[in-house]
Coordinates of N, CA and C in Angstrom, one line a residue:
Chain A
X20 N -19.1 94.8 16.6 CA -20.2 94.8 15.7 C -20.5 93.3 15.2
X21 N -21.8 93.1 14.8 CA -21.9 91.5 14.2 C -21.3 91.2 12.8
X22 N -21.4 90.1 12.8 CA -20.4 90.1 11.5 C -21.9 89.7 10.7
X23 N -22.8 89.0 11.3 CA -24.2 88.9 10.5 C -25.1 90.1 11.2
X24 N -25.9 90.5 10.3 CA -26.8 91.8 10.7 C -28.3 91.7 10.9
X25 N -28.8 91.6 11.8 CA -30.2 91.6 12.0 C -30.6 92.9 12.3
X26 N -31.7 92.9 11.8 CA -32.6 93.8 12.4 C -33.0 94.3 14.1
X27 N -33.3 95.1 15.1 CA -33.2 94.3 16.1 C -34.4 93.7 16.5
X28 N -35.4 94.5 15.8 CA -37.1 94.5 16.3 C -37.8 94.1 14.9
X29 N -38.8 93.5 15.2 CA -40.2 93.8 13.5 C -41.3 93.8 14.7
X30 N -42.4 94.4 14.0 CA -43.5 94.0 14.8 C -44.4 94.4 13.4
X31 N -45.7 93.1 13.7 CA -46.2 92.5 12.7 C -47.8 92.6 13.6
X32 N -48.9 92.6 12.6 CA -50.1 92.6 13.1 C -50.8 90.7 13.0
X33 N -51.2 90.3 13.9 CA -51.7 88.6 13.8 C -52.3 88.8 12.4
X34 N -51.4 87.9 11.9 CA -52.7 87.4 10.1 C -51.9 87.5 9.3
X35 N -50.7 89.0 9.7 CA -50.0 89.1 8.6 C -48.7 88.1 8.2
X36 N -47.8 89.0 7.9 CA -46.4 88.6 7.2 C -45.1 89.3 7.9
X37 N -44.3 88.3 8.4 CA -43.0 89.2 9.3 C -42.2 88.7 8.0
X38 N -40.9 89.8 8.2 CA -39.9 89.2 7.0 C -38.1 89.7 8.4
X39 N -37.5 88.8 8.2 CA -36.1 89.0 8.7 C -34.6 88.9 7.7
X40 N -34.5 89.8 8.0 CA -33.0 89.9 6.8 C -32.3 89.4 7.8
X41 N -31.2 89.1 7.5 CA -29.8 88.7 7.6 C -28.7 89.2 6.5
X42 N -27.9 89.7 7.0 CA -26.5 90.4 5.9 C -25.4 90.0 6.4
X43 N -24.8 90.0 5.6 CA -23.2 90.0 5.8 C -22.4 89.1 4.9
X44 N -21.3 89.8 4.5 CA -19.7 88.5 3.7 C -20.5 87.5 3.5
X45 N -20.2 86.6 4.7 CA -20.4 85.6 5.0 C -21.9 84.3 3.8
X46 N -23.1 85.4 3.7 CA -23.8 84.6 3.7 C -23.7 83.9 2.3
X47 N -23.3 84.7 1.2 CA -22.7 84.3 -0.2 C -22.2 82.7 -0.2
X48 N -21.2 82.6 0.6 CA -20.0 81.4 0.1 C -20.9 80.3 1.4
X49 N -21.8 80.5 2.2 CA -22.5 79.4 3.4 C -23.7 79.7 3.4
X50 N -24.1 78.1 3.8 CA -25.7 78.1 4.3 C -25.8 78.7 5.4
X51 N -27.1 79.6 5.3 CA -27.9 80.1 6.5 C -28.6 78.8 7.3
X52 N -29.0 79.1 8.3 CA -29.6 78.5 9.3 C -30.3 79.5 10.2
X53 N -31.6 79.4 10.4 CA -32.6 80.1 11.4 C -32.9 79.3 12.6
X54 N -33.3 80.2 13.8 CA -33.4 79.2 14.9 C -34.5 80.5 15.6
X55 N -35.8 79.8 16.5 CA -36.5 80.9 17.3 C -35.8 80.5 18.9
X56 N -36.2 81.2 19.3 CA -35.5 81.1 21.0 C -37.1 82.0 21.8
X57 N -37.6 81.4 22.7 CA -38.4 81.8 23.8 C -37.8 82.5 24.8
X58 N -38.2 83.3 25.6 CA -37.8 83.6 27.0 C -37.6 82.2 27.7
X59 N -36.3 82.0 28.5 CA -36.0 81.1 28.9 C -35.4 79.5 28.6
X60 N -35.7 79.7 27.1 CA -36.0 78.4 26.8 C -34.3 78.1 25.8
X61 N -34.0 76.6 25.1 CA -33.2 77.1 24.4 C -33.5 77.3 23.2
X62 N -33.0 77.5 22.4 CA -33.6 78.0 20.7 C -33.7 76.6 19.8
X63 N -34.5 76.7 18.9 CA -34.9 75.6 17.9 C -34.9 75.9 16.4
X64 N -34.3 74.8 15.9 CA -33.9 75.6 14.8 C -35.3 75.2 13.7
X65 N -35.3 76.0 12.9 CA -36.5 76.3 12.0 C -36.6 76.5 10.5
X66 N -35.5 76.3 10.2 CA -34.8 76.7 9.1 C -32.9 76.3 8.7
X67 N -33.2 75.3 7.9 CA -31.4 75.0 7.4 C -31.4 74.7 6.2
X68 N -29.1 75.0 6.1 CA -29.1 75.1 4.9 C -30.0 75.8 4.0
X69 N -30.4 77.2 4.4 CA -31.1 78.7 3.6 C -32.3 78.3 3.5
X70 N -33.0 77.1 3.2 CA -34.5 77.5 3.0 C -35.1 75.9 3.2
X71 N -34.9 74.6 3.6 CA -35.0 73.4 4.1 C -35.6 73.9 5.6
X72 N -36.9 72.8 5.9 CA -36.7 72.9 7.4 C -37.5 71.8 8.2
X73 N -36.9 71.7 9.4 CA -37.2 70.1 9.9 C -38.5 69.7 10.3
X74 N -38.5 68.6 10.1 CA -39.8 68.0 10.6 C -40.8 68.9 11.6
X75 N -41.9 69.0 11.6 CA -42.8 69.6 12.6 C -42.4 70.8 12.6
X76 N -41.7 71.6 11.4 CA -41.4 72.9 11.4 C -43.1 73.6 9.9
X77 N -44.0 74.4 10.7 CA -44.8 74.7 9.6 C -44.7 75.1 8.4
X78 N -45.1 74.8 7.3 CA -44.9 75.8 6.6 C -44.8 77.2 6.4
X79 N -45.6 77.7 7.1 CA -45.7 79.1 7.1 C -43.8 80.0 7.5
X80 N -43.2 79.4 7.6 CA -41.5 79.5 7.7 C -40.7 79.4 6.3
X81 N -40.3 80.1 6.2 CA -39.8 79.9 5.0 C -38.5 81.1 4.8
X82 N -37.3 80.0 4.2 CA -36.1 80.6 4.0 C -36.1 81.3 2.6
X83 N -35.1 82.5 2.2 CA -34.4 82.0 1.0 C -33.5 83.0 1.4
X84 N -32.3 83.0 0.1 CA -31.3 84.1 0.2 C -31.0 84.7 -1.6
X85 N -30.3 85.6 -1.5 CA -29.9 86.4 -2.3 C -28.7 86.9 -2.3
X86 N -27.9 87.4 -3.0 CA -26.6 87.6 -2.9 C -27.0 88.8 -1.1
X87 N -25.8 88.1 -0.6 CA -25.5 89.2 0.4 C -26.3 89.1 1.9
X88 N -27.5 88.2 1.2 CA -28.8 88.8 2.5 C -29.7 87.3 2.3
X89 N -29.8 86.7 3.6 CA -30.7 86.0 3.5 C -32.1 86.5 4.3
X90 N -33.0 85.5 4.1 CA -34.6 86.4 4.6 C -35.0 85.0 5.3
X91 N -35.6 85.4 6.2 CA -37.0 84.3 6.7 C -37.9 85.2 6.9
X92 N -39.1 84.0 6.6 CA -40.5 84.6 5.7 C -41.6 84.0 7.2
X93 N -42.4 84.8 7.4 CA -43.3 84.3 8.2 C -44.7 84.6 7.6
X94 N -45.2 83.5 7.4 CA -46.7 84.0 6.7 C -47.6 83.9 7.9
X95 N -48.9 84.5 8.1 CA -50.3 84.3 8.9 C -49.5 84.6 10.4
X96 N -48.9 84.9 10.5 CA -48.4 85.4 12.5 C -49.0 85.5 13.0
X97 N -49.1 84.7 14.1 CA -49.5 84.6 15.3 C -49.1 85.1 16.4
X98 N -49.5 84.9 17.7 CA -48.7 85.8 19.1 C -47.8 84.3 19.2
X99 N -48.3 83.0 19.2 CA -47.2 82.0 19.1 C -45.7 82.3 18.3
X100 N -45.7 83.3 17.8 CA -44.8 82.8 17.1 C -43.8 83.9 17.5
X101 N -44.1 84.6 18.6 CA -43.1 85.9 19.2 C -41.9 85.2 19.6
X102 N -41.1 85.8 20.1 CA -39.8 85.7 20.2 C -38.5 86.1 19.7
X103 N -37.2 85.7 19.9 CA -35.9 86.2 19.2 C -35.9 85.3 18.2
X104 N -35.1 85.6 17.1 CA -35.1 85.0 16.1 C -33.7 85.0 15.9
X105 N -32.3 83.9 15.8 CA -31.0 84.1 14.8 C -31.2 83.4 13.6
X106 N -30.3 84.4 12.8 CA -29.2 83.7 11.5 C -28.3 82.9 12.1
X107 N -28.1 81.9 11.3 CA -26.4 81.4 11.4 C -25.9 80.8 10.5
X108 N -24.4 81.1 10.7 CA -24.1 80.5 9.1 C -22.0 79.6 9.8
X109 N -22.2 78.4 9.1 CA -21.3 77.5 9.6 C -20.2 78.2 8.3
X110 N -19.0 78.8 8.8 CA -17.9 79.6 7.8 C -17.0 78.2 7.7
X111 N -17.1 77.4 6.3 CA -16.5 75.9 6.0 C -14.6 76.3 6.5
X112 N -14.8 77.6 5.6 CA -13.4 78.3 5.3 C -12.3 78.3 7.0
X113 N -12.8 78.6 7.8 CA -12.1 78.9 9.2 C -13.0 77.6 10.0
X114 N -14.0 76.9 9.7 CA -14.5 76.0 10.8 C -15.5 76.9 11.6
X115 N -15.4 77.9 12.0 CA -16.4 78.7 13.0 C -17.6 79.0 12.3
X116 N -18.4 79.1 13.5 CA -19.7 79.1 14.0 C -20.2 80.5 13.8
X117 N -20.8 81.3 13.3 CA -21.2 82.7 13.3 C -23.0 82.8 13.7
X118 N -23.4 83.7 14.6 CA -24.5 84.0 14.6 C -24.8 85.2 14.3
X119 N -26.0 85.8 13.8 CA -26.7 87.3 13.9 C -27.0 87.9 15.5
X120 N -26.9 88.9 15.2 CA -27.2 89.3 16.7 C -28.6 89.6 17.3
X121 N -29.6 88.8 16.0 CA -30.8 88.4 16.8 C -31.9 89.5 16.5
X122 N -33.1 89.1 16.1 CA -34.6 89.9 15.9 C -35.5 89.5 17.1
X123 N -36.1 90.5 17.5 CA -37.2 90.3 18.4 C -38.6 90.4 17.6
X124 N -39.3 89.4 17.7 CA -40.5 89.5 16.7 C -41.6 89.9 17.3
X125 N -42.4 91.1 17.6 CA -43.6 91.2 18.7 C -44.7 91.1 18.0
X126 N -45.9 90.3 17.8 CA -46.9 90.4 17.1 C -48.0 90.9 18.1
X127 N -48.6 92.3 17.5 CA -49.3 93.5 17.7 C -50.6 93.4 17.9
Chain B
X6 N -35.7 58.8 23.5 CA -35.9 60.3 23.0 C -34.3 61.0 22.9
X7 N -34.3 61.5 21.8 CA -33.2 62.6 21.7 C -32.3 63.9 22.6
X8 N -31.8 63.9 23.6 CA -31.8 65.1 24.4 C -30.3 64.8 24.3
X9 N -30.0 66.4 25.0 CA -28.9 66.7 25.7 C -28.9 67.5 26.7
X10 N -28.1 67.5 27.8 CA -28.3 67.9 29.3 C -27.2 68.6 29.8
X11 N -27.2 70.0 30.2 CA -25.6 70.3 30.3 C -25.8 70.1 32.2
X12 N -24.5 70.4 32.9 CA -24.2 70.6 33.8 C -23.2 71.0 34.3
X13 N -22.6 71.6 35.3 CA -21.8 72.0 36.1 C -21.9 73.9 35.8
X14 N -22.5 74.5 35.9 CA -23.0 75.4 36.1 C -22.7 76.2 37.4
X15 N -22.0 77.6 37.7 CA -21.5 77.7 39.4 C -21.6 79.3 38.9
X16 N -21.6 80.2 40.6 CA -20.4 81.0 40.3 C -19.4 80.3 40.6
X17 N -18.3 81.5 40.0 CA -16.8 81.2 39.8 C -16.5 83.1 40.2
X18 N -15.1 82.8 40.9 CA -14.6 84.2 40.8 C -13.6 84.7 39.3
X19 N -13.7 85.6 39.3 CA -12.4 85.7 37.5 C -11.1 84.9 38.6
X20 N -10.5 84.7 37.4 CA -9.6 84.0 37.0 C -9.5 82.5 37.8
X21 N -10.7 82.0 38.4 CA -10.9 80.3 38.6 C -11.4 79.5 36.8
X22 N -11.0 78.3 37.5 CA -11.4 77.3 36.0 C -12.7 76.7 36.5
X23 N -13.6 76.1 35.7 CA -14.4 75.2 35.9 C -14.4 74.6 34.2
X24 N -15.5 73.1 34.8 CA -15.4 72.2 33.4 C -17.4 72.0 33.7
X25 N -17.4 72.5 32.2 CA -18.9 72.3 31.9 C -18.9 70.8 31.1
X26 N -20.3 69.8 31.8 CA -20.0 68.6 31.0 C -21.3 68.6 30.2
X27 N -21.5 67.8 29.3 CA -23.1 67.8 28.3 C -23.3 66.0 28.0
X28 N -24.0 65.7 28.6 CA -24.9 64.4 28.4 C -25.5 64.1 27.5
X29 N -25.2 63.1 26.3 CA -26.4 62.8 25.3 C -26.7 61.4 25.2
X30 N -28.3 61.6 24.9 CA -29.1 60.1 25.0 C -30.3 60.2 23.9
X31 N -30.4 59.3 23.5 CA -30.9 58.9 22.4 C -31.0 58.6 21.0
X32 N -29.7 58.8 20.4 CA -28.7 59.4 19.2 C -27.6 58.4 19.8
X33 N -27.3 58.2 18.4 CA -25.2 57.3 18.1 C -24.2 58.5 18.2
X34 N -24.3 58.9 19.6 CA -23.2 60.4 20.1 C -22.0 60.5 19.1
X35 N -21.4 59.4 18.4 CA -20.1 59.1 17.9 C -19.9 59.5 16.5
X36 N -21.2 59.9 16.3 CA -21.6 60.2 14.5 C -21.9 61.4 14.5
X37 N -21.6 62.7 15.2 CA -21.7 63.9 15.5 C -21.0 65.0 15.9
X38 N -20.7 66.3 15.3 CA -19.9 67.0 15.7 C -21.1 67.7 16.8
X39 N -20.7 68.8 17.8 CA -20.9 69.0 19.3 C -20.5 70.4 19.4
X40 N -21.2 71.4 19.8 CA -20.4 72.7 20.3 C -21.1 73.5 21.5
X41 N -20.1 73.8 22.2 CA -20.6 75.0 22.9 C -21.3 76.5 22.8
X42 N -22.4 77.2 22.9 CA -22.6 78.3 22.7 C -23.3 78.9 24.0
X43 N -23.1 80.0 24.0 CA -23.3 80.7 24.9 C -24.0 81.7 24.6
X44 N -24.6 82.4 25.8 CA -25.7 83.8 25.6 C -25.7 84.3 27.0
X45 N -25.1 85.4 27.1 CA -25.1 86.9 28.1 C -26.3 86.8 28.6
X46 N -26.6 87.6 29.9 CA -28.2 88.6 30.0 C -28.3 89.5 29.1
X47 N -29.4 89.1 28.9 CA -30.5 90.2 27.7 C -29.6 90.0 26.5
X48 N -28.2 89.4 26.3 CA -27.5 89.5 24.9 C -28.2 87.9 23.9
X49 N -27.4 88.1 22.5 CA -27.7 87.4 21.9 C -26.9 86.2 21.8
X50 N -26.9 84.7 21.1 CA -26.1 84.4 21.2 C -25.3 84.2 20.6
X51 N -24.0 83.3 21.0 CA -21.9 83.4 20.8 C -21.8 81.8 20.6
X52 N -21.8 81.6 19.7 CA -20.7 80.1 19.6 C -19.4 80.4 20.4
X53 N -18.9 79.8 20.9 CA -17.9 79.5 21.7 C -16.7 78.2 21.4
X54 N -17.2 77.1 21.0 CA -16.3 76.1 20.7 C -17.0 75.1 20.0
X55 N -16.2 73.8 18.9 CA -17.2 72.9 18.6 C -15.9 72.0 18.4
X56 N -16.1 70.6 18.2 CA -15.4 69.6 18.1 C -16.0 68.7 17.2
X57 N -15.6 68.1 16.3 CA -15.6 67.0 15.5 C -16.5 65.9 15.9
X58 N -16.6 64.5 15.0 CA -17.4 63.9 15.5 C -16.1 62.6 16.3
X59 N -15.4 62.8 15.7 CA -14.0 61.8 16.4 C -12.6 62.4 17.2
X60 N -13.3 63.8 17.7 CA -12.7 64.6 18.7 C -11.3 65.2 18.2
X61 N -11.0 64.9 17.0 CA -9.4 65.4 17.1 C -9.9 66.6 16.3
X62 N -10.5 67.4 15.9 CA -10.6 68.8 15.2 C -11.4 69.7 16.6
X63 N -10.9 70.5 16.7 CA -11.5 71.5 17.5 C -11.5 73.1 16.8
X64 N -12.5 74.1 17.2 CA -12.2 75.5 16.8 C -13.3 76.2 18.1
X65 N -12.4 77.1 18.3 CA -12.3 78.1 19.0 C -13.2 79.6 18.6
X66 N -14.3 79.9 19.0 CA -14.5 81.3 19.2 C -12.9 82.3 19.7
X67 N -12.6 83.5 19.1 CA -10.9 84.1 19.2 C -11.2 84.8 21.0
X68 N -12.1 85.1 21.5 CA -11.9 85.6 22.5 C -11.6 84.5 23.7
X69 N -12.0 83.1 23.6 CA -12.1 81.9 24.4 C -10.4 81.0 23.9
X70 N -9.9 81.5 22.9 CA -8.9 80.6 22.3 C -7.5 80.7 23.1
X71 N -7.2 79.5 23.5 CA -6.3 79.5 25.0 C -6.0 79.3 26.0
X72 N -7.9 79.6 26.1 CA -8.7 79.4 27.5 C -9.4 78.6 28.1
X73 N -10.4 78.4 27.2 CA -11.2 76.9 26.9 C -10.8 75.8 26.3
X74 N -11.4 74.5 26.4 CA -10.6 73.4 26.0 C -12.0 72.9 26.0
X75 N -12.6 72.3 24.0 CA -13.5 71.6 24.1 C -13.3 70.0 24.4
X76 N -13.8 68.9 24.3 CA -13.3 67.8 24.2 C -15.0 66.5 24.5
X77 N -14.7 65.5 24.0 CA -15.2 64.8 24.8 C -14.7 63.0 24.6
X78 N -15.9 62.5 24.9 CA -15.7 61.2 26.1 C -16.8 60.3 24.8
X79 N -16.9 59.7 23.5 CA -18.0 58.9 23.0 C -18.4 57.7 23.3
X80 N -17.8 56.9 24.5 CA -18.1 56.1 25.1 C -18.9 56.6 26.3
X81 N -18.7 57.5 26.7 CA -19.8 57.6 27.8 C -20.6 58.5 27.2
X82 N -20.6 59.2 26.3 CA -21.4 60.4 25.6 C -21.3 61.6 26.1
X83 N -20.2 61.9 26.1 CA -20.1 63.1 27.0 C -19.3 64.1 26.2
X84 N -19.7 65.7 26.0 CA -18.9 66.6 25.7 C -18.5 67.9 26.8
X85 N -17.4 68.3 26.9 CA -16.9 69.1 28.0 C -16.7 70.5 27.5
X86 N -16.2 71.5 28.2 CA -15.8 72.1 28.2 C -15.4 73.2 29.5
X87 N -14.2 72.3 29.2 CA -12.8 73.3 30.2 C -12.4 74.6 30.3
X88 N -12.8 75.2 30.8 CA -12.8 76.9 31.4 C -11.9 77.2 32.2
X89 N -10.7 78.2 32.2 CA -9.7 78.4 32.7 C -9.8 79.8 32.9
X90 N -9.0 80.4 33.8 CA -9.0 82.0 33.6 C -10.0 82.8 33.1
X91 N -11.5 82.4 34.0 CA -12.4 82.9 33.4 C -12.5 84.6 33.6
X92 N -13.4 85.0 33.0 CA -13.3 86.5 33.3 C -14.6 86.6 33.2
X93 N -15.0 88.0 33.9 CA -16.4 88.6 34.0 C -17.2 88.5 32.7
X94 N -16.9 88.4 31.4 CA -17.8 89.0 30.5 C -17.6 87.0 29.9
X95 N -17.2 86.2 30.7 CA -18.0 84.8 30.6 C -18.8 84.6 30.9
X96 N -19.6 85.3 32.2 CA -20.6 84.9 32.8 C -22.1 84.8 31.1
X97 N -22.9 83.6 31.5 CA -23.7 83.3 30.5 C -24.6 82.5 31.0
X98 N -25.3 82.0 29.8 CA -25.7 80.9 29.5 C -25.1 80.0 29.0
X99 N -24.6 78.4 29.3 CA -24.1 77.8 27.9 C -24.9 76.7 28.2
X100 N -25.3 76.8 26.4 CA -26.0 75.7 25.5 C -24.6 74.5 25.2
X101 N -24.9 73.5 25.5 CA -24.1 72.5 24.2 C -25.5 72.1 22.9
X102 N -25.0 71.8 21.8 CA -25.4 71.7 20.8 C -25.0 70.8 19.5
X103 N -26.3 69.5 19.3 CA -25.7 68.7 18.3 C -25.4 69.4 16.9
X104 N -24.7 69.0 15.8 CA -24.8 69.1 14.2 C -24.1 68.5 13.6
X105 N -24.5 68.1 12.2 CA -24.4 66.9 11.5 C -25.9 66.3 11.1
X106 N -26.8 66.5 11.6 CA -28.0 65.6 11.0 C -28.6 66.3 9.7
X107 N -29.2 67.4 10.2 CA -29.8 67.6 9.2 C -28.8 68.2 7.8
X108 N -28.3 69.0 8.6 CA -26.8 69.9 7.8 C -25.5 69.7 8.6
X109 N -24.2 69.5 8.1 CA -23.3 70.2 9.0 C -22.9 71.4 9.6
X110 N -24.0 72.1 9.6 CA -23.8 73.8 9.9 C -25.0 73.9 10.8
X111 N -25.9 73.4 11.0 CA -27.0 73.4 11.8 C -26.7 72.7 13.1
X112 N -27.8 73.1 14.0 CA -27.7 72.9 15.5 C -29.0 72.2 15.5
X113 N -29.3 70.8 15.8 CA -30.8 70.9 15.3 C -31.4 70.4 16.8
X114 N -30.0 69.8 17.7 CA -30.3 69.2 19.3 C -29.7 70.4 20.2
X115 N -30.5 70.6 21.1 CA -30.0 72.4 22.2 C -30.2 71.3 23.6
X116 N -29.3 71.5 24.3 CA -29.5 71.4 25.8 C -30.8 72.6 26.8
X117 N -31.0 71.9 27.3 CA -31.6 73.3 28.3 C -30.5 74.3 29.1
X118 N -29.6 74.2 28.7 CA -28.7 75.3 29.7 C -27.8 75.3 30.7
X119 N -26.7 76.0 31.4 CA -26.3 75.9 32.2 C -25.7 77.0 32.2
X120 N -26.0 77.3 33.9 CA -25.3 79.3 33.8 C -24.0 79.4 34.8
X121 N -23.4 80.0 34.1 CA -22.1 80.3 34.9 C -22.1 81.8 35.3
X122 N -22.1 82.1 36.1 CA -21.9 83.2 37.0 C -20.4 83.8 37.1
X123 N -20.0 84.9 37.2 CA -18.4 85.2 37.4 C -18.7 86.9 38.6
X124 N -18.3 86.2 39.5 CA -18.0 87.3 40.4 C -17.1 87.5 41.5
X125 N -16.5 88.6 41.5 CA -15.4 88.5 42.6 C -16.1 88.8 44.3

């Protein structure tokens, strides 16, 4: 089982708003990190350290967390913006790498 | 430009070794920690291994610990990973992956890939 919890699916209408949880231990005591992945492609991250995100990343992305559960926020969706979605969160405590076991985002 | 490039990519039968290598250009390779991750068909993805930015700290994914050997080369820019006694449920995708820029917990450089096959 994942140690971080996604969702496996959202499906969202163009214009609207997708929302992705992430759960687990883990997300309390470590920053989150989001990343989209294409068919084929490798994944890009979109989102660090819970709600920061890099250059040429739109606004319309947006992190935050809460005890327990972090969220990425998708405002105005597009068909661009389909794809898998991970959490991840760097555990300081053991050094390891954790990922979610990933959202498929289909916009309708 | 910023990239990283993996290679050495094969089948393999279970229990042969191979060494995956990862190329970086563009970036002071030396000021970076570096990891392996991986992704199944149709699955999601697995960190697998990561290494420091001055190679002597390494950590292991528990299913790979033993078996794999990260390491690399910052004079030539190079990160490896050494595969031994591989088994069927290696077969993947593996990403190498920078962090340290933006966060130390973030991946913010991805290779395009390299797939390893395992079949007898």
């Amino acid at each position: 089982s994942d140690v971080l919890t996604q969702p496996p699916s959202v499906s969202v209408a163009p214009g609207q708003t997708a929302t992705i949880s992430c759960g687990g231990d883990f997300i309390g005591r470590n920053n989150v990190n989001w990343y989209r992945q294409r068919p084929g492609q490798a994944p890009v991250l979109i989102v660090y350290d819970d709600s920061d995100r890099p250059s040429g990343i739109p606004e319309r992305f947006s992190g935050s967390k809460s005890v327990g559960t972090a969220t990425l926020t998708i405002t105005g969706v597009d068909v661009g913006d389909e794809g898998d979605y991970y959490c991840q969160v760097w555990d300081v405590g053991s050094g390891h790498r954790l990922f979610g076991g990933g959202t498929k985002v289909a916009v309708l | 430009e910023v990239a990283l490039v993996e290679s050495g990519g094969t089948l393999v039968r279970p229990g042969q070794s191979l060494t995956l290598a990862c190329a970086a250009s563009g970036f002071t390779f030396e000021d970076y920690g570096m990891s392996w991750v991986r992704q199944g068909a149709g699955k999601g993805l697995e960190w697998v291994a990561g290494i420091d930015w001055t190679g002597t700290e390494t950590k292991y994914e528990d299913s790979v610990k033993g078996r794999f050997t990260i390491s690399r080369d910052n004079a030539k820019k190079f990160v490896y990973l050494k595969m031994t006694t591989v088994r069927v449920e290696d077969a993947a995708v593996y990403f190498c992956a920078r962090s340290g820029y933006l966060s130390m917990g973030a991946f913010d450089i991805w290779g395009p890939g390299t797939t390893i096959s395992v079949s007898s």
